[in-house]
XYZ file of C-alpha atoms in Angstrom:
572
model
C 24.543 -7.780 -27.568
C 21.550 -8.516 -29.536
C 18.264 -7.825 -28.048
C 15.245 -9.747 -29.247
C 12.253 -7.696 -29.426
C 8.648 -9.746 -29.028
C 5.471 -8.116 -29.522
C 1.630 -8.461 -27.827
C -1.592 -7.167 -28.373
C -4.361 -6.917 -25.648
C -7.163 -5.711 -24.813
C -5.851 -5.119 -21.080
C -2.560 -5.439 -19.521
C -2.690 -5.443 -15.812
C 0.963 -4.789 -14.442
C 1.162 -6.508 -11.065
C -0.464 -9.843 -9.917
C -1.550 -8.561 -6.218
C -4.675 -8.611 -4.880
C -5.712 -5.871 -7.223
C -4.224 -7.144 -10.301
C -5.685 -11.055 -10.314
C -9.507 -9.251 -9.364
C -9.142 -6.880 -12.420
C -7.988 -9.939 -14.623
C -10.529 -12.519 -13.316
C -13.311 -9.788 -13.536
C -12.056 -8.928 -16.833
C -12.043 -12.395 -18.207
C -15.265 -13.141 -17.927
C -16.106 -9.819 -19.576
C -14.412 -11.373 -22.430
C -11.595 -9.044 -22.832
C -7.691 -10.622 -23.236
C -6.011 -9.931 -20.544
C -2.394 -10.435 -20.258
C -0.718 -10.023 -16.623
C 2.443 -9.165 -16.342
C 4.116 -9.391 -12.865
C 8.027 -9.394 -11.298
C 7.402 -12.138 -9.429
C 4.935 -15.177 -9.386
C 1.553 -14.004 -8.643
C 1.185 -16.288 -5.741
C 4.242 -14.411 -4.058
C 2.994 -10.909 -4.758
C 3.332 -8.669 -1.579
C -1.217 -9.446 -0.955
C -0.524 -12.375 0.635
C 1.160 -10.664 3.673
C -2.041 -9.090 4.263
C -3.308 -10.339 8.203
C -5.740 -9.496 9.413
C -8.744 -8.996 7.528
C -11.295 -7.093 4.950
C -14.144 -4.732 6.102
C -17.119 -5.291 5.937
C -20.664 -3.861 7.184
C -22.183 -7.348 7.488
C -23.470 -7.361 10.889
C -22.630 -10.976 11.334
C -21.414 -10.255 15.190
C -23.238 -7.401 16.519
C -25.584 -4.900 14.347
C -23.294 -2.823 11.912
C -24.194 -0.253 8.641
C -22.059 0.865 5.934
C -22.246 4.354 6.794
C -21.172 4.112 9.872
C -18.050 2.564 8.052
C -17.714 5.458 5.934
C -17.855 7.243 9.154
C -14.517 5.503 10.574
C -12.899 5.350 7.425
C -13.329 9.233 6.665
C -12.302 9.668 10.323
C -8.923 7.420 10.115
C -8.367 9.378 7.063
C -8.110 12.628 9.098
C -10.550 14.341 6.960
C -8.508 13.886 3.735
C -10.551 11.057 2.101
C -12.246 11.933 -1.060
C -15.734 10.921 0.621
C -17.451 9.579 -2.589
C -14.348 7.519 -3.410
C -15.135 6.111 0.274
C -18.777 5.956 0.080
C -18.328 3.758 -2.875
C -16.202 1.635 -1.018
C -17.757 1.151 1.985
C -21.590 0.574 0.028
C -20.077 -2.259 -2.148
C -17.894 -3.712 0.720
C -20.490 -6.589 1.498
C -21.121 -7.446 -1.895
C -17.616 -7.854 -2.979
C -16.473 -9.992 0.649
C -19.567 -12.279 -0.610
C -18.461 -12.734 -4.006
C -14.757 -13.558 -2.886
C -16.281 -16.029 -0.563
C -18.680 -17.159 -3.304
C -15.652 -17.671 -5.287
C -13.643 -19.642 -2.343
C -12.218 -17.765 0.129
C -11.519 -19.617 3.175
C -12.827 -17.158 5.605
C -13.306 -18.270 9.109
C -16.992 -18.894 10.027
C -19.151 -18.704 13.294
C -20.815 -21.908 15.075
C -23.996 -21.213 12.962
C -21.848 -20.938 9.862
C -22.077 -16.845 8.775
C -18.720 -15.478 8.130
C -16.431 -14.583 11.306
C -16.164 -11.089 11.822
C -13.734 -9.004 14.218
C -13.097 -6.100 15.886
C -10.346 -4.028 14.599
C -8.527 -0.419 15.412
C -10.541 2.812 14.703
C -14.105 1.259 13.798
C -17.394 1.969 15.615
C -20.641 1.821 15.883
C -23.056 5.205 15.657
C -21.073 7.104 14.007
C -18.312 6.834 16.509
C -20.574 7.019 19.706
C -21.213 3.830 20.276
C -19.545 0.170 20.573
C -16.285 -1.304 18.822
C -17.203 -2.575 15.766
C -17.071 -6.041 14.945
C -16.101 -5.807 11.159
C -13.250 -7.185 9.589
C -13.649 -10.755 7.936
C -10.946 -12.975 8.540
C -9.257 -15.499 7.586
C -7.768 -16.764 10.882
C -4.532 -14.298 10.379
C -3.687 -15.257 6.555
C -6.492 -13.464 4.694
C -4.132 -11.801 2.225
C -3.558 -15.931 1.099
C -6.445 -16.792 1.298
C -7.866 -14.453 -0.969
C -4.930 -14.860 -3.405
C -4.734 -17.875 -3.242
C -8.029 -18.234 -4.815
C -8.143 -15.523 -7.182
C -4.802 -17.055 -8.827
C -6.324 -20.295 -9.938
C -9.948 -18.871 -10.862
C -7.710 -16.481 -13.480
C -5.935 -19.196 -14.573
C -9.073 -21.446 -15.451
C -10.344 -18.731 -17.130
C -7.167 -17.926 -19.294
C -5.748 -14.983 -18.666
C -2.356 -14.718 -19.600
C 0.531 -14.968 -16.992
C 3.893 -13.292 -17.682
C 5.669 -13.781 -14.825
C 9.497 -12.433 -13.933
C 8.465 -9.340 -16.391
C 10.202 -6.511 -14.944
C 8.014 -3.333 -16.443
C 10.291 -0.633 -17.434
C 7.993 2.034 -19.893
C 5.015 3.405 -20.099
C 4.603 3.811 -23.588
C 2.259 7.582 -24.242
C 1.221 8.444 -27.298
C -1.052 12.189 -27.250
C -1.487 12.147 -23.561
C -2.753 7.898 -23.993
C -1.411 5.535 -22.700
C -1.092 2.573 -25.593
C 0.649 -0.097 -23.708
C 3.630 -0.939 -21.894
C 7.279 -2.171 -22.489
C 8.731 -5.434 -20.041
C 11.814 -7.047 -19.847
C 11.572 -10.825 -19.358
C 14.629 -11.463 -16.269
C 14.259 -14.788 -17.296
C 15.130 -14.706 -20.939
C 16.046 -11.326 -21.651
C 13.525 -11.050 -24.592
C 12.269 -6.915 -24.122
C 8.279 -7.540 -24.772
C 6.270 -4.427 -26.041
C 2.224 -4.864 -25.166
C 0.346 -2.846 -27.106
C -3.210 -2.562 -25.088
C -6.558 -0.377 -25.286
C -5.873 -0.517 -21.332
C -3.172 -0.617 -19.016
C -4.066 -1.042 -15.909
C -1.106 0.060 -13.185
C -1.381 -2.303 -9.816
C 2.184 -2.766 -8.697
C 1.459 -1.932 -5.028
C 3.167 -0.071 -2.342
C 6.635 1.488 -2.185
C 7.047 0.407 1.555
C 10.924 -0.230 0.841
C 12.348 3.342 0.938
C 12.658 3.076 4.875
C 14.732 0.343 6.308
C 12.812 -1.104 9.149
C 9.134 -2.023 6.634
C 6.639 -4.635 7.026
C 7.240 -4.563 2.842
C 8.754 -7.182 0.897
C 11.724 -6.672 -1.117
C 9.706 -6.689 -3.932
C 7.441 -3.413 -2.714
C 9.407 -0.673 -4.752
C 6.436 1.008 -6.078
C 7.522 0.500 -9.918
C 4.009 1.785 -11.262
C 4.538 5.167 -9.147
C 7.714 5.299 -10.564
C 6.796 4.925 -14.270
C 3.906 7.515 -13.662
C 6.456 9.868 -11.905
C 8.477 9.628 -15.068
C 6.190 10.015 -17.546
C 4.753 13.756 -16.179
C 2.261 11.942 -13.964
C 1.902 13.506 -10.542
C 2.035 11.542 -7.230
C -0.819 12.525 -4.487
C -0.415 12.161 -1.029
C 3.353 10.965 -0.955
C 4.212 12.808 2.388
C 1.254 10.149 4.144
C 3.105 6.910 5.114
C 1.944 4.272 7.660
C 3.876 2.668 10.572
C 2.558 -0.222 11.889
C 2.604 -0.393 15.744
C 3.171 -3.810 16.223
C 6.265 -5.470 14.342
C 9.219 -7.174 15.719
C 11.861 -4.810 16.473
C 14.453 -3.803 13.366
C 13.001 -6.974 11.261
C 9.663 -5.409 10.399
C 8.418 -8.695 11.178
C 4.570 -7.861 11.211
C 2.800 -8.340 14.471
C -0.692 -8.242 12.498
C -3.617 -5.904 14.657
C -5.392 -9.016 14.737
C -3.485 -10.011 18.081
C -5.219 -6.796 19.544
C -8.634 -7.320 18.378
C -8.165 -10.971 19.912
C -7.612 -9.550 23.128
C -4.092 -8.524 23.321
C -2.824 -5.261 24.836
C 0.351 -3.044 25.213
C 2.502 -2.714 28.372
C 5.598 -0.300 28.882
C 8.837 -1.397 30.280
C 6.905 -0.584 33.536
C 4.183 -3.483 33.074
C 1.534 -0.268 32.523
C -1.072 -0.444 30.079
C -0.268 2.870 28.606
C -3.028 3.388 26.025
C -5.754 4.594 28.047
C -3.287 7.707 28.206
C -3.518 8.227 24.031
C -6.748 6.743 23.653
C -9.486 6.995 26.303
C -12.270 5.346 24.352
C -10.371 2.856 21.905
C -7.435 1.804 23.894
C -5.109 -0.587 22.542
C -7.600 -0.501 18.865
C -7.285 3.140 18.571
C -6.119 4.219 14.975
C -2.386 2.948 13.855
C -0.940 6.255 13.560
C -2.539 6.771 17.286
C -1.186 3.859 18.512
C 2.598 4.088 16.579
C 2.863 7.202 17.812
C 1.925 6.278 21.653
C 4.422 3.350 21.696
C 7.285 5.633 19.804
C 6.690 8.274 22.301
C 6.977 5.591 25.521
C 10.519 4.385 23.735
C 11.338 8.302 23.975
C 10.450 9.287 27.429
C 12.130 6.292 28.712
C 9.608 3.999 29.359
C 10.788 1.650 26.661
C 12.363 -2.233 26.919
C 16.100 -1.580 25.696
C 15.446 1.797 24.377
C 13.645 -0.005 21.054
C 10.582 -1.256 22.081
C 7.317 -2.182 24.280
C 5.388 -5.551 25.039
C 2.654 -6.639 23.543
C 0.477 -9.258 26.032
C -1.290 -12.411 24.876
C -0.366 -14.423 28.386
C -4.142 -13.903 29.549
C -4.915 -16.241 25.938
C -5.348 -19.238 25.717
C -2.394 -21.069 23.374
C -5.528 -23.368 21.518
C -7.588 -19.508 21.239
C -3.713 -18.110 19.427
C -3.436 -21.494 17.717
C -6.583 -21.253 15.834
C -7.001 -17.125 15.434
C -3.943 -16.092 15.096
C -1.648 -19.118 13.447
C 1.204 -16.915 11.624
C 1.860 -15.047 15.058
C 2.549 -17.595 17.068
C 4.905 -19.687 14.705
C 6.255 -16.147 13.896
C 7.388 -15.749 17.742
C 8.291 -19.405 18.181
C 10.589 -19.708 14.417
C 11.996 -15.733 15.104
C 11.991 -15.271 18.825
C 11.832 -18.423 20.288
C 8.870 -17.594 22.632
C 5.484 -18.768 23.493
C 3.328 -16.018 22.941
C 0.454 -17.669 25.584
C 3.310 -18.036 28.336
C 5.777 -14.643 26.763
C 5.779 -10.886 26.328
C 6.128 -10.247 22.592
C 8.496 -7.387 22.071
C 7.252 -4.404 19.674
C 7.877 -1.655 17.833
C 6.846 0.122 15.218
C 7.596 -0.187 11.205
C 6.770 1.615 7.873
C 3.735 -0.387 6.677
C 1.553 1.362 4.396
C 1.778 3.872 2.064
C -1.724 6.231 1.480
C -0.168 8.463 -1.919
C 0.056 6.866 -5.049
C -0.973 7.536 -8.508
C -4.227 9.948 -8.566
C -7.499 8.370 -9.617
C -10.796 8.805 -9.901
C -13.529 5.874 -8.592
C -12.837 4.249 -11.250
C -9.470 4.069 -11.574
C -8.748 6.484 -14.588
C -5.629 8.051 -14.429
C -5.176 9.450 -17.872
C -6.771 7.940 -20.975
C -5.775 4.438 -21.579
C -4.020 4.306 -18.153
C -5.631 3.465 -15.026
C -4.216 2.636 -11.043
C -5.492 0.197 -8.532
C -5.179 -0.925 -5.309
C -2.099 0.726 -3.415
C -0.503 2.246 -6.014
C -3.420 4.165 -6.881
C -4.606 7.063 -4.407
C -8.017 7.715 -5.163
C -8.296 8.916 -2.112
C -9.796 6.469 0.375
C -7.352 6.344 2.646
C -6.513 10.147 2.914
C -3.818 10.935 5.571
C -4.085 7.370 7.961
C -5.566 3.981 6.671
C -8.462 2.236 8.462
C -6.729 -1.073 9.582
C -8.557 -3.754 7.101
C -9.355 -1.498 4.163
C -6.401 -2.396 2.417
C -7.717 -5.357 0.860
C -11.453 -4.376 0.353
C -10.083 -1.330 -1.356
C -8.295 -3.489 -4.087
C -11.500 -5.666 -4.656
C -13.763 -3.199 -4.907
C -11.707 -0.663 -7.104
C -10.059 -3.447 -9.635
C -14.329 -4.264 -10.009
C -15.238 -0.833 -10.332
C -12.018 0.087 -12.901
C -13.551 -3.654 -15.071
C -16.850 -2.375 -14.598
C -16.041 1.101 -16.495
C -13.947 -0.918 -19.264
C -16.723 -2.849 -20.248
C -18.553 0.413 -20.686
C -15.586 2.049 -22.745
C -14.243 -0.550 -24.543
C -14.948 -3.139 -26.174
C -13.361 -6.842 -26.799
C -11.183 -7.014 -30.172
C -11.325 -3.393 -30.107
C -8.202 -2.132 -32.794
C -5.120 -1.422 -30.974
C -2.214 0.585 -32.511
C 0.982 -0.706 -33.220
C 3.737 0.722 -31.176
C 7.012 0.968 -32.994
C 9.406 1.167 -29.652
C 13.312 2.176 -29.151
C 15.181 -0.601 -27.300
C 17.420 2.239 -25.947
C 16.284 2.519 -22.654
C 17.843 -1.035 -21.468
C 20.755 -0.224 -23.932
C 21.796 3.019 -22.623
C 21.491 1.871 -18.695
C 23.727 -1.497 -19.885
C 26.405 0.401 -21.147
C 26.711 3.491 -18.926
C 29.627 3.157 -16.567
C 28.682 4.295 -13.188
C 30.389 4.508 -10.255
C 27.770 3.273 -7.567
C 26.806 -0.177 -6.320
C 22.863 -0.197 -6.250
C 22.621 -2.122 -3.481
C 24.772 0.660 -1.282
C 23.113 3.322 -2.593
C 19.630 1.461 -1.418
C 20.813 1.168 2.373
C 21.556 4.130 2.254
C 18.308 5.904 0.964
C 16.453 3.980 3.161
C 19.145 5.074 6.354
C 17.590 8.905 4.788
C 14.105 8.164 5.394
C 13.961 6.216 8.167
C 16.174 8.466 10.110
C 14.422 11.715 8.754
C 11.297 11.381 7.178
C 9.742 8.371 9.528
C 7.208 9.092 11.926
C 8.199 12.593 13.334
C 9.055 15.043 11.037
C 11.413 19.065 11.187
C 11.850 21.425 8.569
C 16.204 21.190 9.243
C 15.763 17.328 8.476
C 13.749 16.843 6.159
C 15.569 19.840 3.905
C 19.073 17.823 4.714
C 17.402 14.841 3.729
C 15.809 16.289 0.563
C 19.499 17.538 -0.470
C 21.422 13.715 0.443
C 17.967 12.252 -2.070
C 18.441 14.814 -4.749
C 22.262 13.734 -4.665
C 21.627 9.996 -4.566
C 18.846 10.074 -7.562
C 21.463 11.525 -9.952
C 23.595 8.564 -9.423
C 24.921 6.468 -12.463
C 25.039 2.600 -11.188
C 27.904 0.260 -11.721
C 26.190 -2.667 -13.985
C 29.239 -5.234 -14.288
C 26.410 -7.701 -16.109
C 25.955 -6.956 -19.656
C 23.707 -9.690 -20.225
C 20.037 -9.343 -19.777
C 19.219 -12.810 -18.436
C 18.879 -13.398 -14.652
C 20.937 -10.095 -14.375
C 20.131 -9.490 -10.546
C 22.484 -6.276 -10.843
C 20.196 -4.568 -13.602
C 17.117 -5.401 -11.920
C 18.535 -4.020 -8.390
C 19.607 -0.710 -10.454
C 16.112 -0.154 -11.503
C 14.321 -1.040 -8.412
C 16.543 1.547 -6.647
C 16.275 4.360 -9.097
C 12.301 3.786 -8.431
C 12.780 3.707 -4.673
C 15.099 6.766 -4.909
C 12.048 8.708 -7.365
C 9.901 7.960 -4.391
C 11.791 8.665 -1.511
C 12.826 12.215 -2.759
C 8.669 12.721 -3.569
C 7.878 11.940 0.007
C 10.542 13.948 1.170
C 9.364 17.036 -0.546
C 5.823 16.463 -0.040
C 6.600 16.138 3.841
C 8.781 19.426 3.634
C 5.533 21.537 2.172
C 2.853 19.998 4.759
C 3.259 22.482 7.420
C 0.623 20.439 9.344
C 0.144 17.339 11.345
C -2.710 15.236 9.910
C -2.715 11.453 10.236
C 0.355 9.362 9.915
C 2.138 12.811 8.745
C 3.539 14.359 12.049
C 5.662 17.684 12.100
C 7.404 18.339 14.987
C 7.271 21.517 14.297
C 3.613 21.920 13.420
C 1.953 19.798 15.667
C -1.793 20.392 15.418
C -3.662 19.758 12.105
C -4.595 22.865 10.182
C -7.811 22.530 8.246
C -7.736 26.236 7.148
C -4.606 26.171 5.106
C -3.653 21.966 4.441
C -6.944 20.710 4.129
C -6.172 20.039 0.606
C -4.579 16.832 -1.166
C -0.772 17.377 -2.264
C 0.468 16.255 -6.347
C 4.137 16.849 -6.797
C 5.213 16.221 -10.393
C 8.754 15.485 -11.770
C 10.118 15.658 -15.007
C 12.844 14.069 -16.430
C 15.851 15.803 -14.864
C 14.094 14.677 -11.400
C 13.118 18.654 -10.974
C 10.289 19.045 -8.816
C 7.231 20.953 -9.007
C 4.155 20.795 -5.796
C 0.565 21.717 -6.427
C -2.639 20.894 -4.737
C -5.722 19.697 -4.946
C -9.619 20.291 -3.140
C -10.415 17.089 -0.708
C -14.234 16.265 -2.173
C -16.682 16.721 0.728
C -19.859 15.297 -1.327
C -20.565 11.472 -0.862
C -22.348 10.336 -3.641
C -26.130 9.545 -2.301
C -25.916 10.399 1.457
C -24.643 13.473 3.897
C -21.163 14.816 3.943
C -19.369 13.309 7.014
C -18.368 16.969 8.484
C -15.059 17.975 10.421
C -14.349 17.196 13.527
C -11.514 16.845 16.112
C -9.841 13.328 15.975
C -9.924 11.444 19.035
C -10.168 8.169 20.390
């Protein structure tokens, strides 16, 4: 088979059309750099637009709110493990950069006097955690991930950046410890495309898909991590994975938090509301690892419905209040369940959502020269050991600005860039191996691994079985009946799953180290957090026989401008 080999040149090449990825290009754009984004699927179906429930915000629009206090909750949710001038940066341009995406378009919903709608959400407070909820999270009824996509999309495409969708990124290409641009293959020609950039900017998202019951897409295999992981990049945080409370039991239909911060609450198979139990003070908005946790350990002591789940309550809401708030929830329980959420119990359970590790950054986005990470495939660390519910998307705005912002300082547009004269082997030599394993198989099966083993509570004997069945798995040769590379669903499913199977056997061994419990990571057998020995951020590298080596890394306690948010027991 002859493979055609077609060549680019760019200033930046942003790998993933998320949230993250159309900011960078749109900001980048009118910076005048090319920009070329390259993305597996059409950027309007990128994983951003299954984003809920809203972005944070100090704007005080509801009831008086500050930024620090934000930075507060944030460091807080993180358990301690935030870098806290990573989150100070955050949380001081989080009203600027909701502005400018309304400024741009964004539908947000508005008050009667027309300021933008703001709402609580779990973990966030006023004081400094003394005093109210916070109202904080702007919304867009319960489709803000759309909305903001939505609009970002077609400003980048005015502008002329350069789409290249169904471009399945397979190489980082290094040169010196630089990165000097990337190789793709094009599913729907089966051209191989080498971009040859003074910037490649990594924003592939999340690699949700390595447990079997995920609010992720099909397309969240964390291919970015992957690449890095290969290349002698380390991964931070790995071990720090989010479950949702609220999805639809073994769908990972998401339930979005927004239901709760409408008014909704939990009940037990008992009709109790159990969260005043786990959560004095926040309740049913308490942090998501608080509140997963609670509901997974009512399923356990038998106070479950069918031994899989709880209720969530909206029958004290009105159906035109659901209608207009909370629009993808209640044709989500009417097309899947067949219920009436104003008249029905919605049943509930909890799903991998999130994942806090990624590739290590600094503020603005630098991961080694020539290569930077955004949004959540970067970990730079603002989410530490438990997201904030709603930081999600203000974290890729504000970091795919900041990692723009420090190009236009660095480089500049037309700059030289070198010519990369690239082996096609890669895509030849996985073509013509003959495995023995169906990718698809060996998928269900990692994800059996994790979910079983390395989900929300964690042992030392599972997680080292597990860590032995991943090691096994990774070394795997795939059966690739397609030799063609056009549409060649097989070869794409083989590389997704060696990615998955990179990241699975990271998070695995990350968990194994963390002889703590801090945040969404809970051991079993080390139940309390231990800020003497683990307060500390984990990198595990890999080379290229999948061997694995674990270091760590100092948490920074100094903000930039203001006063180091100091430890303190979590509770809510």
């Amino acid at each position: 088979m002859r493979i055609k080999l077609v060549h680019h040149k760019y200033d930046i090449v942003i790998v993933g059309a998320g949230g993250a990825g159309l900011m960078a290009a749109l900001r980048a754009r009118q910076n005048g750099f090319s920009v070329a984004v390259l993305s597996k699927v059409h950027p309007t179906k990128s994983h951003t637009v299954a984003a809920q429930g809203g972005i944070n915000a100090a704007l005080g629009n509801i009831e008086p709110d500050d930024w620090q206090w934000h930075m507060y909750d944030t460091i807080k949710g993180s358990d301690w493990l935030a870098d806290q001038d990573a989150v100070e940066y955050m949380c001081k341009n989080a009203a600027e950069s909701v502005l400018n995406l309304a400024e741009l378009g964004v539908a947000f919903s508005r008050t009667s006097d027309g300021k933008l709608y703001q709402r609580l959400y779990g973990g966030q407070s006023t004081e400094f955690g003394k005093g109210k909820l916070a109202y904080r999270a702007c919304a867009s009824s319960d489709q803000t991930g759309n909305a903001i996509i939505t609009t970002l999309y077609n400003k980048t495409k005015d502008i002329k950046a350069d789409f290249f969708s169904y471009h399945f990124v397979y190489d980082l290409i290094l040169k010196d410890n630089q990165c000097i641009g990337v190789a793709s293959w094009s599913v729907e020609n089966g051209n191989i495309h080498i971009f040859s950039a003074n910037q490649v900017i990594i924003a592939t998202g999340g690699y949700g898909q390595i447990y079997s019951t995920t609010t992720a897409a099909n397309i969240c295999t964390g291919d970015g991590n992957a690449l890095c992981a290969m290349a002698g990049i380390p991964l931070q945080d790995m071990e720090f994975v989010q479950f949702h409370p609220t999805a639809l039991p073994k769908t990972g239909i998401l339930i979005s938090e927004a239901a709760r911060a409408e008014g909704a609450h939990l009940v037990n198979a008992l009709g109790e509301r159990f969260m005043s139990k786990y959560s004095p003070q926040f309740q049913d908005l308490a942090c998501r690892d608080v509140v997963a946790r609670a509901i997974a350990t009512e399923i356990a002591e038998g106070r479950g419905v069918e031994n899989n789940h709880v209720w969530l309550c909206l029958k004290h809401l009105s159906k035109s209040l659901i209608k207009e708030r909370l629009p993808n929830l209640f044709e989500n329980t009417k097309e899947f369940l067949k219920l009436d959420p104003s008249k029905d119990l919605i049943p509930v359970a909890p799903a991998a959502h999130y994942t806090m590790g990624g590739i290590p950054t600094n503020i603005h986005g630098v991961v080694v020269p020539g290569l930077m990470a955004i949004g959540e495939a970067a970990c730079v660390s603002v989410h530490g050991a438990n997201r904030l519910g709603c930081n999600s998307l203000l974290d890729i705005i504000v970091f795919a600005e900041s990692a723009i912002k420090y190009c236009s300082e660095n480089i500049a547009p037309g700059q030289k860039k070198q010519d990369i004269d690239y082996d096609i082997f890669k895509i030849e030599d996985l073509l013509n191996k003959n495995g023995e394993f169906n990718p698809q198989d060996i998928k269900i099966e990692l994800q059996l691994i994790m979910q079983e083993n390395v989900g929300m509570f964690r042992t030392k004997k599972n997680l080292e079985s597990s860590l032995k069945k991943l090691q096994d798995i990774i070394n795997k040769q795939f059966i690739i009946s397609d030799k063609s590379l056009i549409w060649n669903s097989e070869l794409l499913e083989a590389l997704e799953t060696k990615n998955l199977a990179i990241q699975a056997l990271i998070t695995c061994y990350a968990a194994l180290k963390r002889e703590e419990s801090r945040g969404a990571h809970f051991r079993v057998d080390f139940p309390v957090r231990d800020d003497e020995n683990w307060l500390k951020h984990s990198l595990v590298y890999m080379d290229q026989d999948f061997n694995l080596t674990y270091k760590t890394k100092a948490v920074q306690f100094t903000p930039l401008t203001v006063d180091s948010i100091k430890l303190e027991e979590r509770k809510y």
